[in-house]
Coordinates of C-alpha atoms in Angstrom, one line a residue:
X40 CA -6.6 -16.7 2.1
X41 CA -2.9 -16.7 1.4
X42 CA -1.7 -14.0 -1.0
X43 CA -0.2 -16.5 -3.4
X44 CA -3.5 -18.4 -3.7
X45 CA -5.4 -15.2 -4.1
X46 CA -3.1 -14.0 -6.9
X47 CA -3.3 -17.4 -8.7
X48 CA -7.1 -17.5 -8.5
X49 CA -7.5 -14.0 -9.9
X50 CA -5.0 -14.7 -12.7
X51 CA -6.8 -18.0 -13.5
X52 CA -10.0 -16.1 -14.0
X53 CA -8.5 -13.4 -16.2
X54 CA -10.1 -13.1 -19.7
X55 CA -7.6 -12.7 -22.5
X56 CA -8.7 -12.3 -26.1
X57 CA -5.4 -12.0 -28.1
X58 CA -4.2 -15.3 -29.4
X59 CA -0.5 -14.4 -29.2
X60 CA -1.0 -13.5 -25.5
X61 CA -2.7 -16.8 -24.7
X62 CA 0.1 -18.6 -26.6
X63 CA 2.7 -16.9 -24.5
X64 CA 1.0 -17.7 -21.3
X65 CA 0.5 -21.4 -22.2
X66 CA 4.1 -21.7 -23.4
X67 CA 5.4 -20.3 -20.1
X68 CA 3.0 -22.3 -18.0
X69 CA 4.0 -25.6 -19.7
X70 CA 7.7 -24.6 -19.5
X71 CA 7.7 -23.8 -15.8
X72 CA 5.1 -26.3 -14.6
X73 CA 5.8 -29.3 -16.7
X74 CA 8.1 -31.3 -18.7
X75 CA 8.5 -33.5 -21.7
X76 CA 8.3 -37.3 -21.2
X77 CA 8.8 -40.1 -23.6
X78 CA 6.3 -42.9 -22.9
X79 CA 6.2 -45.9 -25.3
X80 CA 8.2 -43.9 -27.9
X81 CA 5.7 -41.1 -27.7
X82 CA 6.3 -37.5 -26.4
X83 CA 3.9 -36.7 -23.5
X84 CA 3.5 -33.2 -22.0
X85 CA 2.7 -32.9 -18.3
X86 CA 2.1 -29.7 -16.3
X87 CA 1.5 -29.8 -12.6
X88 CA -0.3 -26.9 -10.9
X89 CA -1.7 -26.4 -7.5
X90 CA -5.2 -25.0 -8.2
X91 CA -8.1 -26.7 -10.0
X92 CA -9.1 -23.4 -11.7
X93 CA -5.5 -23.1 -13.1
X94 CA -5.8 -26.6 -14.5
X95 CA -9.1 -25.7 -16.2
X96 CA -7.7 -22.6 -17.6
X97 CA -4.7 -24.5 -19.1
X98 CA -6.9 -27.2 -20.6
X99 CA -9.2 -24.6 -22.1
X100 CA -6.4 -22.7 -23.7
X101 CA -4.8 -25.9 -25.1
X102 CA -8.1 -26.9 -26.7
X103 CA -9.1 -23.4 -28.0
X104 CA -5.8 -22.1 -29.2
X105 CA -4.1 -25.3 -30.3
X106 CA -7.0 -27.7 -30.8
X107 CA -5.6 -30.5 -28.7
X108 CA -7.4 -32.5 -26.0
X109 CA -5.9 -33.1 -22.5
X110 CA -6.5 -35.0 -19.4
X111 CA -6.2 -34.0 -15.8
X112 CA -5.1 -36.2 -12.9
X113 CA -5.6 -35.2 -9.3
X114 CA -2.7 -36.0 -7.0
X115 CA -3.6 -36.0 -3.3
X116 CA -1.4 -34.1 -0.9
X117 CA 0.8 -35.9 1.5
X118 CA 4.0 -35.5 3.5
X119 CA 5.4 -32.0 3.0
X120 CA 2.8 -31.1 0.4
X121 CA -0.6 -30.0 1.6
X122 CA -3.6 -30.0 -0.6
X123 CA -4.2 -31.6 -4.0
X124 CA -2.1 -31.1 -7.0
X125 CA -3.5 -31.2 -10.6
X126 CA -1.5 -32.7 -13.5
X127 CA -2.6 -31.7 -16.9
X128 CA -1.4 -34.3 -19.4
X129 CA -1.4 -34.2 -23.2
X130 CA -0.7 -37.7 -24.6
X131 CA -2.0 -38.2 -28.1
X132 CA -0.8 -34.9 -29.5
X133 CA 2.1 -34.2 -27.2
X134 CA 4.8 -33.8 -29.8
X135 CA 2.6 -31.5 -31.9
X136 CA 1.8 -29.3 -28.9
X137 CA 5.5 -29.3 -27.9
X138 CA 6.5 -27.9 -31.3
X139 CA 3.6 -25.4 -31.3
X140 CA 4.4 -24.0 -27.9
X141 CA 8.2 -23.9 -28.5
X142 CA 9.1 -26.7 -26.0
X143 CA 10.8 -28.4 -29.0
X144 CA 12.7 -26.6 -31.7
X145 CA 12.5 -27.2 -35.5
X146 CA 14.9 -30.2 -35.1
X147 CA 12.9 -31.8 -32.3
X148 CA 15.4 -30.8 -29.6
X149 CA 14.1 -29.5 -26.2
X150 CA 14.3 -25.7 -25.7
X151 CA 16.0 -24.9 -22.4
X152 CA 14.6 -21.4 -22.0
X153 CA 11.6 -19.9 -23.7
X154 CA 10.9 -19.7 -27.5
X155 CA 12.6 -16.8 -29.2
X156 CA 9.3 -15.6 -30.6
X157 CA 7.9 -15.2 -27.1
X158 CA 11.1 -13.7 -25.6
X159 CA 11.0 -11.0 -28.4
X160 CA 7.3 -10.5 -28.2
X161 CA 5.2 -7.5 -27.1
X162 CA 4.8 -6.1 -23.6
X163 CA 1.5 -7.9 -23.3
X164 CA 3.2 -11.2 -24.2
X165 CA 5.9 -10.4 -21.6
X166 CA 3.2 -10.0 -19.0
X167 CA 1.6 -13.2 -20.2
X168 CA 4.9 -15.0 -19.7
X169 CA 5.0 -13.8 -16.1
X170 CA 1.4 -14.8 -15.6
X171 CA 2.1 -18.3 -16.9
X172 CA 5.3 -18.7 -14.8
X173 CA 3.6 -17.4 -11.7
X174 CA 0.6 -19.8 -12.1
X175 CA 3.1 -22.6 -12.5
X176 CA 5.6 -22.0 -9.7
X177 CA 5.2 -18.5 -8.3
X178 CA 4.8 -17.3 -4.7
X179 CA 4.1 -14.0 -3.1
X180 CA 5.1 -13.4 0.6
X181 CA 3.5 -11.0 3.0
X182 CA 4.8 -7.4 2.9
X183 CA 7.6 -6.7 5.3
X184 CA 11.4 -6.8 5.4
X185 CA 11.6 -10.1 3.5
X186 CA 8.7 -9.6 1.1
X187 CA 9.2 -11.0 -2.3
X188 CA 7.6 -12.2 -5.5
X189 CA 9.4 -15.3 -6.5
X190 CA 9.2 -17.9 -9.3
X191 CA 11.0 -21.2 -9.2
X192 CA 12.5 -22.0 -12.6
X193 CA 13.3 -25.3 -14.4
X194 CA 16.8 -24.1 -15.2
X195 CA 19.1 -21.0 -15.6
X196 CA 18.1 -20.4 -19.2
X197 CA 14.4 -20.2 -18.2
X198 CA 15.3 -17.9 -15.3
X199 CA 17.2 -15.5 -17.6
X200 CA 14.4 -15.5 -20.1
X201 CA 12.0 -14.5 -17.3
X202 CA 14.3 -11.8 -16.1
X203 CA 14.4 -10.5 -19.7
X204 CA 10.6 -10.4 -19.8
X205 CA 10.5 -8.4 -16.6
X206 CA 13.0 -6.0 -18.1
X207 CA 10.7 -5.4 -21.1
X208 CA 8.1 -4.3 -18.5
X209 CA 10.7 -2.0 -16.9
X210 CA 10.8 -4.2 -13.7
X211 CA 14.0 -5.2 -12.1
X212 CA 14.1 -9.0 -11.4
X213 CA 17.1 -11.0 -10.3
X214 CA 18.0 -14.6 -11.1
X215 CA 19.7 -16.6 -8.4
X216 CA 20.5 -20.2 -7.7
X217 CA 20.3 -21.6 -4.2
X218 CA 20.8 -25.3 -3.2
X219 CA 20.6 -26.3 -6.9
X220 CA 17.3 -24.5 -7.6
X221 CA 17.1 -21.6 -9.9
X222 CA 14.7 -18.7 -8.9
X223 CA 13.8 -15.3 -10.2
X224 CA 13.1 -12.9 -7.3
X225 CA 11.6 -9.4 -7.1
X226 CA 11.9 -7.6 -3.8
X227 CA 11.1 -4.0 -4.4
X228 CA 7.6 -3.2 -3.2
X229 CA 6.8 -0.8 -6.0
X230 CA 8.1 -3.4 -8.6
X231 CA 6.0 -6.1 -7.1
X232 CA 2.8 -4.0 -7.2
X233 CA 3.5 -3.0 -10.8
X234 CA 4.1 -6.6 -11.9
X235 CA 0.9 -7.8 -10.2
X236 CA -1.0 -5.2 -12.0
X237 CA 0.6 -6.0 -15.4
X238 CA -0.1 -9.7 -14.9
X239 CA -3.8 -9.0 -14.3
X240 CA -4.1 -9.4 -10.5
X241 CA -5.3 -5.9 -9.7
X242 CA -7.5 -7.0 -6.7
X243 CA -4.7 -9.0 -5.1
X244 CA -2.4 -6.1 -5.7
X245 CA -4.8 -3.8 -3.8
X246 CA -4.8 -6.2 -0.9
X247 CA -1.0 -6.5 -1.0
X248 CA -0.6 -2.7 -1.1
X249 CA -3.0 -2.3 1.8
X250 CA -1.1 -4.8 4.0
X251 CA 2.2 -3.2 2.9
X252 CA 1.0 0.3 3.9
X253 CA -0.3 -1.1 7.2
X254 CA 3.1 -2.7 7.9
X255 CA 4.9 0.5 7.1
X256 CA 2.7 2.6 9.3
X257 CA 3.1 0.2 12.2
X258 CA 6.9 0.1 11.7
X259 CA 6.9 4.0 11.7
X260 CA 4.9 4.1 14.9
X261 CA 7.3 1.6 16.5
X262 CA 10.3 3.6 15.5
X263 CA 8.7 6.8 16.8
X264 CA 7.8 5.1 20.1
X265 CA 11.4 3.8 20.5
X266 CA 12.7 7.3 19.6
X267 CA 10.5 8.9 22.3
X268 CA 11.6 6.3 24.8
X269 CA 15.2 6.9 24.1
X270 CA 14.8 10.7 24.4
X271 CA 13.0 10.4 27.7
X272 CA 15.7 8.1 29.0
X273 CA 18.5 10.4 28.0
X274 CA 16.6 13.4 29.5
X275 CA 16.2 11.6 32.8
X276 CA 19.8 10.6 32.8
X277 CA 20.9 14.2 32.1
X278 CA 18.6 15.4 34.9
X279 CA 20.1 12.9 37.4
X280 CA 23.6 13.9 36.5
X281 CA 22.7 17.6 36.8
X282 CA 21.2 16.9 40.2
X283 CA 24.5 15.3 41.4
X284 CA 26.5 18.3 40.2
X285 CA 24.1 20.7 41.9
X286 CA 24.4 18.8 45.1
X287 CA 28.2 19.1 45.0
X288 CA 27.9 22.8 44.1
X289 CA 25.7 23.5 47.2
X290 CA 28.3 21.6 49.4
X291 CA 31.2 23.6 47.9
X292 CA 29.6 27.0 48.3
X293 CA 27.9 26.4 51.7
X294 CA 26.4 29.6 53.1
X295 CA 28.0 31.7 50.4
X296 CA 25.5 30.7 47.8
X297 CA 22.9 33.4 46.8
X298 CA 19.4 32.6 47.9
X299 CA 17.8 32.6 44.4
X300 CA 20.5 30.2 43.2
X301 CA 20.2 28.1 46.3
X302 CA 16.4 27.8 45.7
X303 CA 16.9 26.6 42.1
X304 CA 19.6 24.2 43.2
X305 CA 17.5 22.7 46.1
X306 CA 14.6 22.3 43.6
X307 CA 16.9 20.4 41.3
X308 CA 18.2 18.1 44.1
X309 CA 14.7 17.4 45.4
X310 CA 13.5 16.4 41.9
X311 CA 16.4 14.8 40.2
X312 CA 14.6 13.2 37.3
X313 CA 12.3 16.1 36.6
X314 CA 12.7 18.0 33.4
X315 CA 13.4 21.8 33.4
X316 CA 9.8 22.4 32.4
X317 CA 8.6 20.4 35.3
X318 CA 11.0 22.2 37.7
X319 CA 9.7 25.5 36.5
X320 CA 6.1 24.5 37.2
X321 CA 7.2 23.3 40.7
X322 CA 8.8 26.6 41.6
X323 CA 7.0 29.2 43.8
X324 CA 6.2 31.3 42.0
X325 CA 6.4 29.3 38.7
X326 CA 9.3 30.0 36.5
X327 CA 10.2 29.4 32.9
X328 CA 12.6 26.5 32.0
X329 CA 15.1 29.1 30.7
X330 CA 15.1 30.9 34.1
X331 CA 15.6 27.6 36.0
X332 CA 18.4 26.5 33.6
X333 CA 20.1 29.9 33.9
X334 CA 20.2 29.9 37.7
X335 CA 21.5 26.3 37.8
X336 CA 24.1 27.2 35.2
X337 CA 25.3 30.1 37.3
X338 CA 25.3 28.0 40.5
X339 CA 27.5 25.4 38.9
X340 CA 29.9 28.0 37.4
X341 CA 30.2 29.7 40.8
X342 CA 30.9 26.4 42.5
X343 CA 33.5 25.3 40.0
X344 CA 35.3 28.6 40.3
X345 CA 35.4 28.3 44.1
X346 CA 36.6 24.7 43.8
X347 CA 39.4 25.7 41.4
X348 CA 40.5 28.5 43.7
X349 CA 40.6 26.1 46.6
X350 CA 42.2 23.3 44.7
X351 CA 39.4 20.8 45.4
X352 CA 37.3 18.6 43.1
X353 CA 34.6 20.5 41.2
X354 CA 31.0 19.7 40.6
X355 CA 31.8 16.8 38.2
X356 CA 33.2 14.8 41.1
X357 CA 29.7 13.6 42.0
X358 CA 28.8 12.4 38.5
X359 CA 29.3 8.6 38.1
X360 CA 29.7 6.6 34.9
X361 CA 26.3 4.9 35.6
X362 CA 24.6 8.3 35.4
X363 CA 26.0 8.9 31.9
X364 CA 25.6 5.3 30.6
X365 CA 22.8 4.9 28.0

């Protein structure tokens, strides 16, 4: 099940006892999911939602809190829209409900944002506003780089009111407009989890957090694997370059090279991609990597001094750009 659907189903089944909280949710749901229409001189309220359980919740609240009846119309999906849509419609008492929910002001003018009483309400009412807005036009994407909780808004005033409600809950939300559509977006993972819990979707929040943790662990594992690969690649390149220098050093010194340094150098040349640890284990008798490194270092220093005295290229002459290229 998609995360958005899971959240909406859980929110639609949440039991709320406070009348003010239910009013805030209904007002937000009607504001973000519907609109006012004038049909035959009468104000009609319509709210379109994508789940049947959400439509039932809205109809129940309209009847129990405001005492109005409503109808529901099922719109079959087609084209870009998949699945049925549910339109809750209040015809007979549309104007009365619009005034009660704050969709109309005292002069009968449409309210562009949210009613002042709800905007200035309690934290529980702020959470209810977000619950209603999410049920209307919210979405939650999978955790990851582009994870977000987003609500599509009917206008910039409603978006700013929703941002204000989030601020009352100490959650940072941003209003933005893209291609003529106003949205409120929350991208911070901790903020998304906090808001889901405050809205009442604790189970869905648990699922989201679990997936988020899984993504983070997998990303960390990938980063570590890439880091290890890079380290191994650099070590191998350094070993090859060292082998080329040692080969040049043996050529410069010829028979003048001490036996113990010659042995370490020949070991390096024979196993150019081996690490110092591996060279130490290959030696007879086995040596520590510090002992191997010290002998090779003295061999190179001796060869470079001989080359400088003779005015010939030193041990770096055998190192090519490809050996140093990462």
